[in-house]
Amino acid sequence: MKILLRNKWFVFFIILILILLLAAAGVFLWQKYKEPDVGYVFSDEFIITESGGEKIIEYKEGGFKMRIPGDWDTHNSNGVKLLFTSPDFQLHPNVGPFGAPLPEKGCSTALSIAKEGTFGTGHIGQLIEACPTIGQDCNEYKIIEINGNRGLKYIYSLEENLIPGQYISIEILKKKRVYIFEAHLFSQDRERCEREFDKILNTVEIRK
């Protein structure tokens, strides 16, 4: 009777060990093959407050903060992008119903945050390493630094388009996120708008 009881406990112990091993293997495989955390930060995850005549844009999970002039308007664009427009902004009449917010007058800039691994973001770190000198022209892009954070600056000249102008894109990789800043220089106020864009970039803080 004692031998039979010991055998039962031994079998129970072996089964318990196998269950634990299978559970551990399952967790390991799930961690290895689960879908990566990709996509964009949603517009409603940003916090917008006003202080000292400025609007403060924050994404607390990333330790992100930046400022825009207090009289600029903020818009939710496509659910994953914030659009900022100056008080004198007027949409260009040649922009279609689903077109980019290109101005005929005034300034238009935008902000979005992509999670690392999102399509089109994996190359940024490699490009910075391949061309590390700040201010250096590297074929299609330039290396810049904003408050200690290095990134890529692209300038697309579209002077021969139906709506002539320039599109500027700044991409900063910080840990597991890519911060994307855009300027749409298509209005009669291009020089002023580029200066305003530079002022906005100089307020950017990314602490995480």
PDB file of C-alpha atoms in Angstrom:
ATOM      1  CA  MET A   1       0.000   0.000   0.000  1.00  0.00           C
ATOM      2  CA  LYS A   2       2.844   2.404   0.906  1.00  0.00           C
ATOM      3  CA  ILE A   3       4.667   1.555  -2.331  1.00  0.00           C
ATOM      4  CA  LEU A   4       1.530   2.264  -4.364  1.00  0.00           C
ATOM      5  CA  LEU A   5       1.044   5.601  -2.592  1.00  0.00           C
ATOM      6  CA  ARG A   6       4.651   6.589  -3.227  1.00  0.00           C
ATOM      7  CA  ASN A   7       4.262   5.720  -6.919  1.00  0.00           C
ATOM      8  CA  LYS A   8       1.175   7.950  -7.164  1.00  0.00           C
ATOM      9  CA  TRP A   9       3.020  10.889  -5.629  1.00  0.00           C
ATOM     10  CA  PHE A  10       5.963  10.271  -7.943  1.00  0.00           C
ATOM     11  CA  VAL A  11       3.692  10.231 -11.023  1.00  0.00           C
ATOM     12  CA  PHE A  12       1.917  13.399  -9.786  1.00  0.00           C
ATOM     13  CA  PHE A  13       5.269  15.134  -9.286  1.00  0.00           C
ATOM     14  CA  ILE A  14       6.443  14.206 -12.792  1.00  0.00           C
ATOM     15  CA  ILE A  15       3.165  15.466 -14.330  1.00  0.00           C
ATOM     16  CA  LEU A  16       3.459  18.741 -12.393  1.00  0.00           C
ATOM     17  CA  ILE A  17       7.035  19.250 -13.646  1.00  0.00           C
ATOM     18  CA  LEU A  18       5.915  18.593 -17.249  1.00  0.00           C
ATOM     19  CA  ILE A  19       3.058  21.105 -16.918  1.00  0.00           C
ATOM     20  CA  LEU A  20       5.443  23.769 -15.605  1.00  0.00           C
ATOM     21  CA  LEU A  21       7.913  23.091 -18.412  1.00  0.00           C
ATOM     22  CA  LEU A  22       5.177  23.331 -21.042  1.00  0.00           C
ATOM     23  CA  ALA A  23       3.915  26.588 -19.516  1.00  0.00           C
ATOM     24  CA  ALA A  24       7.430  28.070 -19.528  1.00  0.00           C
ATOM     25  CA  ALA A  25       7.931  26.997 -23.144  1.00  0.00           C
ATOM     26  CA  GLY A  26       4.608  28.571 -24.086  1.00  0.00           C
ATOM     27  CA  VAL A  27       5.548  31.906 -22.498  1.00  0.00           C
ATOM     28  CA  PHE A  28       8.940  31.821 -24.249  1.00  0.00           C
ATOM     29  CA  LEU A  29       7.391  31.153 -27.664  1.00  0.00           C
ATOM     30  CA  TRP A  30       4.737  33.826 -27.131  1.00  0.00           C
ATOM     31  CA  GLN A  31       7.390  36.405 -26.261  1.00  0.00           C
ATOM     32  CA  LYS A  32       9.436  35.401 -29.302  1.00  0.00           C
ATOM     33  CA  TYR A  33       6.710  35.303 -31.912  1.00  0.00           C
ATOM     34  CA  LYS A  34       4.073  37.728 -30.627  1.00  0.00           C
ATOM     35  CA  GLU A  35       3.197  40.665 -32.898  1.00  0.00           C
ATOM     36  CA  PRO A  36       5.524  43.600 -32.268  1.00  0.00           C
ATOM     37  CA  ASP A  37       4.185  46.773 -30.659  1.00  0.00           C
ATOM     38  CA  VAL A  38       3.919  48.795 -33.844  1.00  0.00           C
ATOM     39  CA  GLY A  39       1.759  51.548 -35.207  1.00  0.00           C
ATOM     40  CA  TYR A  40       1.352  55.211 -34.332  1.00  0.00           C
ATOM     41  CA  VAL A  41       0.477  57.010 -31.129  1.00  0.00           C
ATOM     42  CA  PHE A  42      -3.156  58.097 -31.384  1.00  0.00           C
ATOM     43  CA  SER A  43      -3.920  61.797 -31.442  1.00  0.00           C
ATOM     44  CA  ASP A  44      -6.062  61.570 -28.305  1.00  0.00           C
ATOM     45  CA  GLU A  45      -3.034  60.286 -26.352  1.00  0.00           C
ATOM     46  CA  PHE A  46      -1.481  63.757 -26.528  1.00  0.00           C
ATOM     47  CA  ILE A  47      -2.234  66.243 -23.770  1.00  0.00           C
ATOM     48  CA  ILE A  48      -2.642  69.891 -24.820  1.00  0.00           C
ATOM     49  CA  THR A  49      -2.551  72.657 -22.218  1.00  0.00           C
ATOM     50  CA  GLU A  50      -2.006  76.427 -22.319  1.00  0.00           C
ATOM     51  CA  SER A  51       0.493  78.409 -20.277  1.00  0.00           C
ATOM     52  CA  GLY A  52       2.316  81.718 -20.673  1.00  0.00           C
ATOM     53  CA  GLY A  53       0.780  82.467 -24.047  1.00  0.00           C
ATOM     54  CA  GLU A  54       1.811  79.091 -25.492  1.00  0.00           C
ATOM     55  CA  LYS A  55       0.172  75.747 -26.160  1.00  0.00           C
ATOM     56  CA  ILE A  56       2.085  72.832 -24.622  1.00  0.00           C
ATOM     57  CA  ILE A  57       1.878  69.463 -26.402  1.00  0.00           C
ATOM     58  CA  GLU A  58       2.780  66.445 -24.263  1.00  0.00           C
ATOM     59  CA  TYR A  59       2.982  62.685 -24.673  1.00  0.00           C
ATOM     60  CA  LYS A  60       3.784  61.623 -21.123  1.00  0.00           C
ATOM     61  CA  GLU A  61       4.560  57.967 -21.850  1.00  0.00           C
ATOM     62  CA  GLY A  62       7.482  59.062 -24.010  1.00  0.00           C
ATOM     63  CA  GLY A  63       8.481  62.018 -21.851  1.00  0.00           C
ATOM     64  CA  PHE A  64       7.740  64.243 -24.850  1.00  0.00           C
ATOM     65  CA  LYS A  65       6.927  67.929 -24.686  1.00  0.00           C
ATOM     66  CA  MET A  66       6.940  70.794 -27.153  1.00  0.00           C
ATOM     67  CA  ARG A  67       5.436  74.254 -27.452  1.00  0.00           C
ATOM     68  CA  ILE A  68       3.628  76.122 -30.204  1.00  0.00           C
ATOM     69  CA  PRO A  69       2.353  79.724 -30.245  1.00  0.00           C
ATOM     70  CA  GLY A  70      -0.762  80.151 -28.127  1.00  0.00           C
ATOM     71  CA  ASP A  71      -2.851  81.561 -30.984  1.00  0.00           C
ATOM     72  CA  TRP A  72      -2.176  78.576 -33.275  1.00  0.00           C
ATOM     73  CA  ASP A  73      -4.944  76.012 -33.765  1.00  0.00           C
ATOM     74  CA  THR A  74      -4.558  72.273 -33.210  1.00  0.00           C
ATOM     75  CA  HIS A  75      -6.366  69.666 -35.291  1.00  0.00           C
ATOM     76  CA  ASN A  76      -6.720  65.898 -35.115  1.00  0.00           C
ATOM     77  CA  SER A  77      -5.562  64.592 -38.507  1.00  0.00           C
ATOM     78  CA  ASN A  78      -6.439  60.977 -39.385  1.00  0.00           C
ATOM     79  CA  GLY A  79      -6.408  59.953 -35.733  1.00  0.00           C
ATOM     80  CA  VAL A  80      -2.612  59.565 -35.550  1.00  0.00           C
ATOM     81  CA  LYS A  81      -1.307  63.040 -36.374  1.00  0.00           C
ATOM     82  CA  LEU A  82      -1.644  66.462 -34.836  1.00  0.00           C
ATOM     83  CA  LEU A  83      -1.841  69.391 -37.241  1.00  0.00           C
ATOM     84  CA  PHE A  84      -0.938  72.908 -36.141  1.00  0.00           C
ATOM     85  CA  THR A  85      -1.987  75.982 -38.131  1.00  0.00           C
ATOM     86  CA  SER A  86      -1.283  79.667 -37.663  1.00  0.00           C
ATOM     87  CA  PRO A  87      -4.213  82.102 -37.189  1.00  0.00           C
ATOM     88  CA  ASP A  88      -3.953  83.304 -40.796  1.00  0.00           C
ATOM     89  CA  PHE A  89      -3.931  79.789 -42.274  1.00  0.00           C
ATOM     90  CA  GLN A  90      -5.960  79.314 -45.443  1.00  0.00           C
ATOM     91  CA  LEU A  91      -6.122  75.985 -47.228  1.00  0.00           C
ATOM     92  CA  HIS A  92      -4.893  76.083 -50.810  1.00  0.00           C
ATOM     93  CA  PRO A  93      -7.871  75.936 -53.199  1.00  0.00           C
ATOM     94  CA  ASN A  94      -6.176  73.264 -55.325  1.00  0.00           C
ATOM     95  CA  VAL A  95      -6.081  70.785 -52.427  1.00  0.00           C
ATOM     96  CA  GLY A  96      -8.614  68.013 -52.910  1.00  0.00           C
ATOM     97  CA  PRO A  97     -10.953  66.646 -50.206  1.00  0.00           C
ATOM     98  CA  PHE A  98      -8.398  64.021 -49.130  1.00  0.00           C
ATOM     99  CA  GLY A  99      -5.231  66.020 -49.838  1.00  0.00           C
ATOM    100  CA  ALA A 100      -2.522  67.173 -47.461  1.00  0.00           C
ATOM    101  CA  PRO A 101      -3.216  70.441 -45.581  1.00  0.00           C
ATOM    102  CA  LEU A 102      -1.136  72.653 -47.858  1.00  0.00           C
ATOM    103  CA  PRO A 103      -1.590  76.370 -47.170  1.00  0.00           C
ATOM    104  CA  GLU A 104      -2.224  79.154 -49.625  1.00  0.00           C
ATOM    105  CA  LYS A 105      -1.627  81.563 -46.780  1.00  0.00           C
ATOM    106  CA  GLY A 106      -0.210  81.137 -43.281  1.00  0.00           C
ATOM    107  CA  CYS A 107       1.671  78.210 -41.743  1.00  0.00           C
ATOM    108  CA  SER A 108       0.961  74.512 -41.351  1.00  0.00           C
ATOM    109  CA  THR A 109       3.057  71.984 -39.384  1.00  0.00           C
ATOM    110  CA  ALA A 110       2.367  68.506 -38.060  1.00  0.00           C
ATOM    111  CA  LEU A 111       3.492  66.007 -35.421  1.00  0.00           C
ATOM    112  CA  SER A 112       3.210  62.227 -35.267  1.00  0.00           C
ATOM    113  CA  ILE A 113       4.939  59.517 -33.231  1.00  0.00           C
ATOM    114  CA  ALA A 114       5.587  56.072 -34.704  1.00  0.00           C
ATOM    115  CA  LYS A 115       6.554  53.070 -32.624  1.00  0.00           C
ATOM    116  CA  GLU A 116       9.832  51.447 -33.652  1.00  0.00           C
ATOM    117  CA  GLY A 117       9.142  48.558 -36.010  1.00  0.00           C
ATOM    118  CA  THR A 118       6.369  50.390 -37.811  1.00  0.00           C
ATOM    119  CA  PHE A 119       6.883  50.180 -41.560  1.00  0.00           C
ATOM    120  CA  GLY A 120       9.381  52.766 -42.739  1.00  0.00           C
ATOM    121  CA  THR A 121      11.074  53.434 -39.377  1.00  0.00           C
ATOM    122  CA  GLY A 122      13.670  50.662 -39.134  1.00  0.00           C
ATOM    123  CA  HIS A 123      16.258  52.440 -41.270  1.00  0.00           C
ATOM    124  CA  ILE A 124      16.610  55.636 -39.244  1.00  0.00           C
ATOM    125  CA  GLY A 125      19.230  54.441 -36.770  1.00  0.00           C
ATOM    126  CA  GLN A 126      21.294  52.916 -39.579  1.00  0.00           C
ATOM    127  CA  LEU A 127      21.241  56.154 -41.592  1.00  0.00           C
ATOM    128  CA  ILE A 128      22.403  58.170 -38.592  1.00  0.00           C
ATOM    129  CA  GLU A 129      25.268  55.738 -37.973  1.00  0.00           C
ATOM    130  CA  ALA A 130      26.263  55.825 -41.647  1.00  0.00           C
ATOM    131  CA  CYS A 131      26.455  59.635 -41.672  1.00  0.00           C
ATOM    132  CA  PRO A 132      27.088  60.712 -38.074  1.00  0.00           C
ATOM    133  CA  THR A 133      28.366  64.284 -38.463  1.00  0.00           C
ATOM    134  CA  ILE A 134      25.819  66.936 -37.452  1.00  0.00           C
ATOM    135  CA  GLY A 135      25.004  69.246 -40.349  1.00  0.00           C
ATOM    136  CA  GLN A 136      26.474  66.850 -42.894  1.00  0.00           C
ATOM    137  CA  ASP A 137      24.625  66.413 -46.170  1.00  0.00           C
ATOM    138  CA  CYS A 138      24.168  62.703 -46.779  1.00  0.00           C
ATOM    139  CA  ASN A 139      22.690  62.362 -50.251  1.00  0.00           C
ATOM    140  CA  GLU A 140      18.952  62.762 -49.665  1.00  0.00           C
ATOM    141  CA  TYR A 141      19.057  63.821 -46.013  1.00  0.00           C
ATOM    142  CA  LYS A 142      20.974  65.852 -43.436  1.00  0.00           C
ATOM    143  CA  ILE A 143      21.902  64.954 -39.854  1.00  0.00           C
ATOM    144  CA  ILE A 144      20.521  67.397 -37.300  1.00  0.00           C
ATOM    145  CA  GLU A 145      20.419  67.599 -33.513  1.00  0.00           C
ATOM    146  CA  ILE A 146      17.541  68.990 -31.476  1.00  0.00           C
ATOM    147  CA  ASN A 147      18.233  69.452 -27.771  1.00  0.00           C
ATOM    148  CA  GLY A 148      20.613  66.498 -27.679  1.00  0.00           C
ATOM    149  CA  ASN A 149      18.550  64.216 -29.926  1.00  0.00           C
ATOM    150  CA  ARG A 150      19.920  63.347 -33.354  1.00  0.00           C
ATOM    151  CA  GLY A 151      17.696  62.858 -36.344  1.00  0.00           C
ATOM    152  CA  LEU A 152      17.245  63.045 -40.093  1.00  0.00           C
ATOM    153  CA  LYS A 153      16.096  66.082 -42.029  1.00  0.00           C
ATOM    154  CA  TYR A 154      14.553  65.656 -45.468  1.00  0.00           C
ATOM    155  CA  ILE A 155      13.681  68.545 -47.774  1.00  0.00           C
ATOM    156  CA  TYR A 156      11.471  67.745 -50.747  1.00  0.00           C
ATOM    157  CA  SER A 157      11.304  70.479 -53.383  1.00  0.00           C
ATOM    158  CA  LEU A 158       8.025  70.413 -55.284  1.00  0.00           C
ATOM    159  CA  GLU A 159       8.313  73.653 -57.206  1.00  0.00           C
ATOM    160  CA  GLU A 160       7.016  72.125 -60.438  1.00  0.00           C
ATOM    161  CA  ASN A 161       3.880  70.661 -58.892  1.00  0.00           C
ATOM    162  CA  LEU A 162       0.367  72.032 -59.254  1.00  0.00           C
ATOM    163  CA  ILE A 163       0.935  73.554 -55.806  1.00  0.00           C
ATOM    164  CA  PRO A 164       4.606  74.609 -55.760  1.00  0.00           C
ATOM    165  CA  GLY A 165       6.584  74.602 -52.529  1.00  0.00           C
ATOM    166  CA  GLN A 166       8.697  72.569 -50.137  1.00  0.00           C
ATOM    167  CA  TYR A 167       7.927  69.804 -47.677  1.00  0.00           C
ATOM    168  CA  ILE A 168      10.282  69.330 -44.705  1.00  0.00           C
ATOM    169  CA  SER A 169      10.322  66.182 -42.588  1.00  0.00           C
ATOM    170  CA  ILE A 170      12.324  65.726 -39.374  1.00  0.00           C
ATOM    171  CA  GLU A 171      12.629  62.177 -37.977  1.00  0.00           C
ATOM    172  CA  ILE A 172      14.123  61.592 -34.526  1.00  0.00           C
ATOM    173  CA  LEU A 173      14.673  58.079 -33.182  1.00  0.00           C
ATOM    174  CA  LYS A 174      14.545  57.928 -29.380  1.00  0.00           C
ATOM    175  CA  LYS A 175      14.637  54.440 -27.889  1.00  0.00           C
ATOM    176  CA  LYS A 176      11.506  52.706 -29.197  1.00  0.00           C
ATOM    177  CA  ARG A 177       9.781  55.644 -30.864  1.00  0.00           C
ATOM    178  CA  VAL A 178      10.246  57.806 -33.949  1.00  0.00           C
ATOM    179  CA  TYR A 179       9.145  61.444 -33.579  1.00  0.00           C
ATOM    180  CA  ILE A 180       8.146  62.960 -36.918  1.00  0.00           C
ATOM    181  CA  PHE A 181       7.804  66.711 -37.439  1.00  0.00           C
ATOM    182  CA  GLU A 182       6.543  68.179 -40.705  1.00  0.00           C
ATOM    183  CA  ALA A 183       6.483  71.644 -42.240  1.00  0.00           C
ATOM    184  CA  HIS A 184       4.367  72.438 -45.311  1.00  0.00           C
ATOM    185  CA  LEU A 185       6.044  75.424 -46.984  1.00  0.00           C
ATOM    186  CA  PHE A 186       3.656  76.090 -49.826  1.00  0.00           C
ATOM    187  CA  SER A 187       2.211  79.498 -49.035  1.00  0.00           C
ATOM    188  CA  GLN A 188       3.296  83.040 -49.761  1.00  0.00           C
ATOM    189  CA  ASP A 189       4.679  83.098 -46.190  1.00  0.00           C
ATOM    190  CA  ARG A 190       7.293  80.365 -46.618  1.00  0.00           C
ATOM    191  CA  GLU A 191      10.212  82.158 -44.977  1.00  0.00           C
ATOM    192  CA  ARG A 192       8.179  83.152 -41.936  1.00  0.00           C
ATOM    193  CA  CYS A 193       6.743  79.659 -41.624  1.00  0.00           C
ATOM    194  CA  GLU A 194      10.169  78.047 -41.807  1.00  0.00           C
ATOM    195  CA  ARG A 195      11.347  80.328 -38.991  1.00  0.00           C
ATOM    196  CA  GLU A 196       8.282  79.401 -36.930  1.00  0.00           C
ATOM    197  CA  PHE A 197       8.969  75.704 -37.574  1.00  0.00           C
ATOM    198  CA  ASP A 198      12.560  76.104 -36.342  1.00  0.00           C
ATOM    199  CA  LYS A 199      11.314  77.875 -33.194  1.00  0.00           C
ATOM    200  CA  ILE A 200       8.899  75.022 -32.498  1.00  0.00           C
ATOM    201  CA  LEU A 201      11.643  72.421 -32.961  1.00  0.00           C
ATOM    202  CA  ASN A 202      13.844  74.269 -30.473  1.00  0.00           C
ATOM    203  CA  THR A 203      11.200  73.703 -27.767  1.00  0.00           C
ATOM    204  CA  VAL A 204      11.139  69.918 -28.203  1.00  0.00           C
ATOM    205  CA  GLU A 205      12.030  67.799 -25.165  1.00  0.00           C
ATOM    206  CA  ILE A 206      12.226  63.984 -25.239  1.00  0.00           C
ATOM    207  CA  ARG A 207      13.198  62.563 -21.849  1.00  0.00           C
ATOM    208  CA  LYS A 208      12.409  58.848 -22.151  1.00  0.00           C
TER     209      LYS A 208
END
